[in-house]
mmCIF file of C-alpha atoms in Angstrom:
data_model
loop_
_atom_site.group_PDB
_atom_site.id
_atom_site.type_symbol
_atom_site.label_atom_id
_atom_site.label_comp_id
_atom_site.label_asym_id
_atom_site.label_seq_id
_atom_site.Cartn_x
_atom_site.Cartn_y
_atom_site.Cartn_z
ATOM 1 C CA MET G 737 2.504 7.583 2.542
ATOM 2 C CA LYS G 738 1.786 9.328 -0.175
ATOM 3 C CA ILE G 739 -1.914 8.781 -0.539
ATOM 4 C CA LEU G 740 -1.634 9.746 3.021
ATOM 5 C CA GLN G 741 -0.814 13.069 2.173
ATOM 6 C CA VAL G 742 -2.856 13.370 -0.861
ATOM 7 C CA ILE G 743 -5.618 13.134 2.123
ATOM 8 C CA GLY G 744 -4.472 14.908 4.620
ATOM 9 C CA GLU G 745 -3.938 17.810 1.333
ATOM 10 C CA TYR G 746 -7.547 17.062 0.834
ATOM 11 C CA LEU G 747 -9.357 17.783 4.179
ATOM 12 C CA PHE G 748 -7.096 20.880 4.597
ATOM 13 C CA LEU G 749 -8.722 21.977 1.293
ATOM 14 C CA MET G 750 -11.758 21.573 2.285
ATOM 15 C CA LYS G 751 -11.468 23.427 5.570
ATOM 16 C CA ARG G 752 -10.898 26.318 3.647
ATOM 17 C CA VAL G 753 -13.692 25.547 1.001
ATOM 18 C CA PHE G 754 -16.885 25.152 3.905
ATOM 19 C CA VAL G 755 -16.840 28.523 5.039
ATOM 20 C CA ARG G 756 -19.194 31.423 5.716
ATOM 21 C CA PRO G 757 -19.043 33.370 2.407
ATOM 22 C CA LYS G 758 -17.954 37.518 2.757
ATOM 23 C CA LYS G 759 -20.603 38.562 0.439
ATOM 24 C CA MET G 760 -23.694 37.034 0.449
ATOM 25 C CA SER G 761 -24.740 38.292 -2.711
ATOM 26 C CA TYR G 762 -21.758 37.053 -4.837
ATOM 27 C CA PHE G 763 -22.689 33.862 -3.090
ATOM 28 C CA ARG G 764 -25.712 33.641 -4.240
ATOM 29 C CA LYS G 765 -25.654 34.806 -7.914
ATOM 30 C CA GLN G 766 -22.369 32.333 -8.341
ATOM 31 C CA LEU G 767 -24.577 29.742 -7.058
ATOM 32 C CA ILE G 768 -27.174 30.330 -9.631
ATOM 33 C CA GLN G 769 -25.028 29.928 -12.595
ATOM 34 C CA GLU G 770 -23.412 26.873 -10.991
ATOM 35 C CA ILE G 771 -26.603 24.914 -10.727
ATOM 36 C CA ASP G 772 -27.198 26.217 -14.749
ATOM 37 C CA ASP G 773 -23.466 24.821 -15.560
ATOM 38 C CA LEU G 774 -22.984 21.784 -13.442
ATOM 39 C CA GLY G 775 -26.522 20.738 -13.744
ATOM 40 C CA LEU G 776 -29.446 21.976 -15.883
ATOM 41 C CA GLN G 777 -27.095 21.335 -19.194
ATOM 42 C CA SER G 778 -26.781 17.539 -17.930
ATOM 43 C CA LEU G 779 -30.646 17.310 -18.051
ATOM 44 C CA LEU G 780 -31.131 16.073 -21.603
ATOM 45 C CA ILE G 781 -28.277 13.616 -22.026
ATOM 46 C CA VAL G 782 -29.510 11.977 -18.444
ATOM 47 C CA SER G 783 -32.945 11.776 -19.532
ATOM 48 C CA VAL G 784 -31.400 10.015 -23.076
ATOM 49 C CA ILE G 785 -29.122 7.597 -21.369
ATOM 50 C CA SER G 786 -32.047 7.125 -18.288
ATOM 51 C CA LEU G 787 -34.978 5.993 -21.050
ATOM 52 C CA PHE G 788 -32.821 3.617 -22.772
ATOM 53 C CA MET G 789 -31.268 1.926 -19.315
ATOM 54 C CA GLY G 790 -34.546 1.397 -18.407
ATOM 55 C CA ALA G 791 -35.949 0.279 -21.495
ATOM 56 C CA VAL G 792 -32.760 -2.370 -21.743
ATOM 57 C CA LEU G 793 -33.027 -3.029 -18.107
ATOM 58 C CA THR G 794 -36.742 -4.342 -18.732
ATOM 59 C CA ILE G 795 -35.781 -6.234 -22.316
ATOM 60 C CA GLN G 796 -32.761 -8.245 -20.110
ATOM 61 C CA THR G 797 -34.745 -8.996 -17.422
ATOM 62 C CA SER G 798 -37.448 -10.454 -19.552
ATOM 63 C CA LEU G 799 -35.805 -12.676 -20.973
ATOM 64 C CA GLN G 800 -33.482 -13.818 -17.833
ATOM 65 C CA THR G 801 -37.218 -15.045 -16.089
ATOM 66 C CA GLU G 802 -38.353 -16.426 -19.104
ATOM 67 C CA SER G 803 -40.156 -19.555 -16.365
ATOM 68 C CA PRO G 804 -43.497 -20.027 -15.497
ATOM 69 C CA TRP G 805 -43.013 -20.566 -11.938
ATOM 70 C CA ILE G 806 -42.230 -16.492 -11.568
ATOM 71 C CA PRO G 807 -45.046 -14.269 -11.924
ATOM 72 C CA THR G 808 -44.500 -11.705 -15.080
ATOM 73 C CA TRP G 809 -44.965 -8.943 -12.653
ATOM 74 C CA THR G 810 -41.988 -9.593 -11.107
ATOM 75 C CA ILE G 811 -40.081 -8.038 -13.726
ATOM 76 C CA GLY G 812 -41.347 -4.446 -12.915
ATOM 77 C CA PHE G 813 -40.999 -5.332 -9.235
ATOM 78 C CA VAL G 814 -37.292 -6.016 -10.057
ATOM 79 C CA VAL G 815 -36.478 -3.491 -12.885
ATOM 80 C CA ARG G 816 -38.213 -0.685 -9.617
ATOM 81 C CA GLN G 817 -35.648 -2.102 -7.057
ATOM 82 C CA SER G 818 -32.987 -1.913 -9.546
ATOM 83 C CA VAL G 819 -33.269 1.654 -11.397
ATOM 84 C CA VAL G 820 -34.522 3.512 -7.278
ATOM 85 C CA LEU G 821 -31.343 1.493 -5.406
ATOM 86 C CA GLU G 822 -28.612 1.201 -7.806
ATOM 87 C CA PHE G 823 -28.532 2.141 -11.246
ATOM 88 C CA SER G 824 -30.067 6.159 -11.556
ATOM 89 C CA PRO G 825 -28.405 7.018 -8.316
ATOM 90 C CA THR G 826 -24.986 5.221 -9.087
ATOM 91 C CA ILE G 827 -24.501 5.188 -13.198
ATOM 92 C CA ILE G 828 -25.385 8.481 -12.997
ATOM 93 C CA SER G 829 -23.268 10.088 -10.670
ATOM 94 C CA LEU G 830 -20.078 8.431 -12.627
ATOM 95 C CA PHE G 831 -21.485 9.761 -16.086
ATOM 96 C CA LEU G 832 -21.894 13.290 -14.126
ATOM 97 C CA ALA G 833 -18.131 12.487 -12.453
ATOM 98 C CA GLY G 834 -16.908 12.409 -16.103
ATOM 99 C CA LYS G 835 -19.022 15.419 -17.235
ATOM 100 C CA ILE G 836 -19.198 17.638 -14.692
ATOM 101 C CA GLY G 837 -15.321 16.361 -12.274
ATOM 102 C CA SER G 838 -13.812 17.110 -15.443
ATOM 103 C CA SER G 839 -15.611 20.773 -16.353
ATOM 104 C CA ILE G 840 -14.081 21.521 -12.758
ATOM 105 C CA ALA G 841 -10.840 20.006 -12.614
ATOM 106 C CA SER G 842 -10.020 22.002 -15.932
ATOM 107 C CA GLU G 843 -12.018 25.303 -14.985
ATOM 108 C CA ILE G 844 -9.715 25.987 -12.174
ATOM 109 C CA GLY G 845 -6.666 23.904 -13.245
ATOM 110 C CA THR G 846 -6.388 26.373 -15.750
ATOM 111 C CA MET G 847 -7.135 29.408 -13.072
ATOM 112 C CA LYS G 848 -4.295 27.985 -11.047
ATOM 113 C CA VAL G 849 -1.613 28.015 -13.797
ATOM 114 C CA THR G 850 -2.761 31.501 -15.371
ATOM 115 C CA GLU G 851 -1.943 32.602 -11.978
ATOM 116 C CA GLN G 852 -5.617 33.929 -10.988
ATOM 117 C CA ILE G 853 -6.196 31.721 -8.256
ATOM 118 C CA ASP G 854 -3.022 33.794 -6.328
ATOM 119 C CA ALA G 855 -3.779 36.727 -7.316
ATOM 120 C CA ILE G 856 -7.638 36.218 -5.671
ATOM 121 C CA GLU G 857 -5.276 35.396 -2.662
ATOM 122 C CA THR G 858 -3.352 38.736 -2.840
ATOM 123 C CA MET G 859 -6.512 40.807 -2.826
ATOM 124 C CA GLY G 860 -7.236 38.982 0.407
ATOM 125 C CA ILE G 861 -9.677 36.303 -0.446
ATOM 126 C CA ASN G 862 -10.091 32.712 -0.167
ATOM 127 C CA SER G 863 -10.361 31.559 -3.284
ATOM 128 C CA ALA G 864 -11.158 27.508 -2.163
ATOM 129 C CA SER G 865 -14.323 29.154 -0.506
ATOM 130 C CA HIS G 866 -15.329 31.756 -2.925
ATOM 131 C CA LEU G 867 -14.770 29.611 -6.261
ATOM 132 C CA LEU G 868 -15.281 25.569 -4.808
ATOM 133 C CA LEU G 869 -18.398 26.589 -2.003
ATOM 134 C CA PRO G 870 -21.229 26.991 -5.114
ATOM 135 C CA LYS G 871 -19.972 24.084 -7.031
ATOM 136 C CA ILE G 872 -20.231 21.427 -4.294
ATOM 137 C CA ILE G 873 -23.757 22.908 -2.965
ATOM 138 C CA ALA G 874 -24.751 23.450 -6.461
ATOM 139 C CA CYS G 875 -23.673 20.046 -7.410
ATOM 140 C CA GLY G 876 -25.440 18.807 -3.897
ATOM 141 C CA ILE G 877 -28.705 20.166 -4.851
ATOM 142 C CA VAL G 878 -29.025 19.501 -8.732
ATOM 143 C CA ASN G 879 -27.799 16.128 -8.730
ATOM 144 C CA PRO G 880 -30.269 14.195 -6.888
ATOM 145 C CA LEU G 881 -33.180 15.973 -8.819
ATOM 146 C CA LEU G 882 -31.272 14.641 -11.670
ATOM 147 C CA VAL G 883 -31.736 11.400 -10.524
ATOM 148 C CA ILE G 884 -34.983 11.643 -9.446
ATOM 149 C CA ILE G 885 -35.968 12.302 -13.087
ATOM 150 C CA SER G 886 -33.808 9.385 -13.971
ATOM 151 C CA ILE G 887 -35.150 7.814 -11.675
ATOM 152 C CA PHE G 888 -39.197 8.170 -13.773
ATOM 153 C CA LEU G 889 -37.345 8.050 -17.409
ATOM 154 C CA CYS G 890 -35.907 4.860 -16.478
ATOM 155 C CA LEU G 891 -38.775 3.281 -15.655
ATOM 156 C CA ILE G 892 -40.739 5.123 -18.535
ATOM 157 C CA GLY G 893 -38.551 3.774 -20.240
ATOM 158 C CA GLY G 894 -39.161 0.328 -19.550
ATOM 159 C CA TRP G 895 -42.987 0.757 -20.123
ATOM 160 C CA PHE G 896 -42.073 1.849 -23.301
ATOM 161 C CA ALA G 897 -40.009 -1.918 -23.918
ATOM 162 C CA CYS G 898 -43.607 -3.221 -22.486
ATOM 163 C CA GLU G 899 -45.856 -1.273 -24.778
ATOM 164 C CA PHE G 900 -43.763 -1.140 -28.122
ATOM 165 C CA MET G 901 -41.905 -4.085 -28.153
ATOM 166 C CA SER G 902 -44.089 -6.355 -26.574
ATOM 167 C CA THR G 903 -42.005 -7.681 -24.051
ATOM 168 C CA ILE G 904 -44.474 -8.249 -21.286
ATOM 169 C CA PRO G 905 -48.122 -7.041 -20.322
ATOM 170 C CA SER G 906 -47.462 -3.550 -20.045
ATOM 171 C CA GLN G 907 -50.364 -4.079 -17.159
ATOM 172 C CA GLN G 908 -48.388 -6.523 -15.148
ATOM 173 C CA TYR G 909 -45.294 -4.274 -15.067
ATOM 174 C CA LEU G 910 -47.182 -1.081 -13.832
ATOM 175 C CA GLU G 911 -48.287 -4.108 -11.441
ATOM 176 C CA GLY G 912 -44.706 -4.851 -10.706
ATOM 177 C CA LEU G 913 -43.825 -1.560 -10.037
ATOM 178 C CA MET G 914 -46.284 -0.490 -7.619
ATOM 179 C CA SER G 915 -46.101 -3.831 -5.825
ATOM 180 C CA PHE G 916 -44.280 -3.875 -2.060
ATOM 181 C CA PHE G 917 -43.169 -0.396 -2.774
ATOM 182 C CA ARG G 918 -40.896 1.012 0.410
ATOM 183 C CA PRO G 919 -40.327 5.019 0.695
ATOM 184 C CA TYR G 920 -37.149 4.305 2.556
ATOM 185 C CA ASP G 921 -35.559 2.924 -0.938
ATOM 186 C CA ILE G 922 -36.370 6.811 -2.511
ATOM 187 C CA TYR G 923 -34.594 7.987 0.738
ATOM 188 C CA TYR G 924 -31.891 5.891 0.335
ATOM 189 C CA ALA G 925 -30.712 6.760 -2.881
ATOM 190 C CA LEU G 926 -31.153 10.645 -2.283
ATOM 191 C CA ILE G 927 -28.870 10.232 0.537
ATOM 192 C CA LYS G 928 -26.547 8.003 -1.286
ATOM 193 C CA THR G 929 -26.951 10.620 -4.308
ATOM 194 C CA PHE G 930 -25.768 13.824 -2.293
ATOM 195 C CA VAL G 931 -22.996 12.163 -0.354
ATOM 196 C CA PHE G 932 -21.678 11.096 -4.502
ATOM 197 C CA ALA G 933 -22.233 14.764 -5.470
ATOM 198 C CA ILE G 934 -20.299 16.106 -2.834
ATOM 199 C CA VAL G 935 -17.305 13.264 -3.697
ATOM 200 C CA ILE G 936 -17.434 14.450 -7.544
ATOM 201 C CA ALA G 937 -17.636 18.188 -6.593
ATOM 202 C CA SER G 938 -14.472 18.627 -4.287
ATOM 203 C CA VAL G 939 -12.483 15.306 -5.301
ATOM 204 C CA SER G 940 -12.185 17.208 -8.697
ATOM 205 C CA GLY G 941 -11.615 20.688 -7.293
ATOM 206 C CA PHE G 942 -8.766 19.458 -5.402
ATOM 207 C CA TYR G 943 -7.394 18.254 -8.235
ATOM 208 C CA GLY G 944 -7.534 21.567 -9.765
ATOM 209 C CA TYR G 945 -5.848 23.625 -6.927
ATOM 210 C CA ARG G 946 -3.016 20.736 -7.375
ATOM 211 C CA THR G 947 -1.882 21.698 -11.028
ATOM 212 C CA GLU G 948 1.019 22.681 -11.362
ATOM 213 C CA GLY G 949 2.984 23.433 -15.200
ATOM 214 C CA GLY G 950 1.219 24.207 -18.376
ATOM 215 C CA ALA G 951 -1.774 23.299 -20.640
ATOM 216 C CA LEU G 952 -0.650 19.455 -20.600
ATOM 217 C CA GLU G 953 -0.684 19.206 -17.039
ATOM 218 C CA VAL G 954 -4.525 20.818 -16.904
ATOM 219 C CA GLY G 955 -6.161 17.586 -19.196
ATOM 220 C CA ARG G 956 -3.191 15.360 -16.591
ATOM 221 C CA SER G 957 -5.568 17.290 -13.907
ATOM 222 C CA SER G 958 -8.801 16.336 -15.330
ATOM 223 C CA THR G 959 -8.493 13.026 -16.355
ATOM 224 C CA GLN G 960 -6.906 12.517 -12.415
ATOM 225 C CA ALA G 961 -10.292 13.676 -10.710
ATOM 226 C CA VAL G 962 -12.017 11.569 -13.310
ATOM 227 C CA VAL G 963 -10.626 8.679 -12.274
ATOM 228 C CA ASN G 964 -10.228 9.765 -8.764
ATOM 229 C CA SER G 965 -13.392 10.937 -7.822
ATOM 230 C CA SER G 966 -15.159 7.779 -9.847
ATOM 231 C CA PHE G 967 -13.108 5.490 -7.579
ATOM 232 C CA THR G 968 -14.127 7.167 -4.035
ATOM 233 C CA LEU G 969 -17.771 7.797 -5.495
ATOM 234 C CA LEU G 970 -17.647 3.135 -5.865
ATOM 235 C CA PHE G 971 -16.132 2.503 -2.349
ATOM 236 C CA PHE G 972 -18.537 5.671 -0.483
ATOM 237 C CA ASN G 973 -21.360 3.238 -2.788
ATOM 238 C CA VAL G 974 -20.157 0.005 -1.117
ATOM 239 C CA VAL G 975 -20.543 1.851 2.499
ATOM 240 C CA LEU G 976 -23.328 3.628 2.256
ATOM 241 C CA THR G 977 -25.356 0.343 0.848
ATOM 242 C CA LYS G 978 -23.184 -0.823 3.950
ATOM 243 C CA ILE G 979 -24.997 1.043 5.842
ATOM 244 C CA PHE G 980 -28.255 1.270 5.207
ATOM 245 C CA LEU G 981 -29.111 -1.657 3.442
ATOM 246 C CA GLY G 982 -27.035 -4.102 5.715
#
């Protein structure tokens, strides 16, 4: 029954979040700030992770498919499909759940325990929409862009592994990347990432709002936000894969 209560509280909070902002000028300013804080600040680490992830995936795929019966270009094809359909959307989103989720939960939790949210409500402002809506929309905008960059850099990382580590001839790798390409796969990856972004921001904000007590409880809320947003993300990963690819 407790999980049903939590789900009910989450849905009630989201009902308050998704309303039209009263001051659009403030909302636009805050949205730009959140895009920078939550998304662009993650660009460097996402790029580094993606390059190494693509190189490692290419090397491992090459080692597992050493057979005269399997064309060499198949490695490029397998790497591309793995990166586009699963590795970049899911792994990068899990990383962002840790980085962005903890940031949102700790920020909102700190405001809750220091009664800043109560002060906002006292002024007649919908604090849920005022604080969370810019964060949710910013994640929905930036996270798919980060995943597009991640896909590109993963494939570049695979090319580096071929070119400088003599994994397979780079020409064969590039041939595999271009073989049997379907734009639908990219659409699927972006839709999945968008859903993940909404989950990360909204679940993390929800646990921030539930914070009661002091600094210790803020840390616990941050941990709960990361764990539960990651779990929810993986659940939706299965559901969306079944819907779009099943």
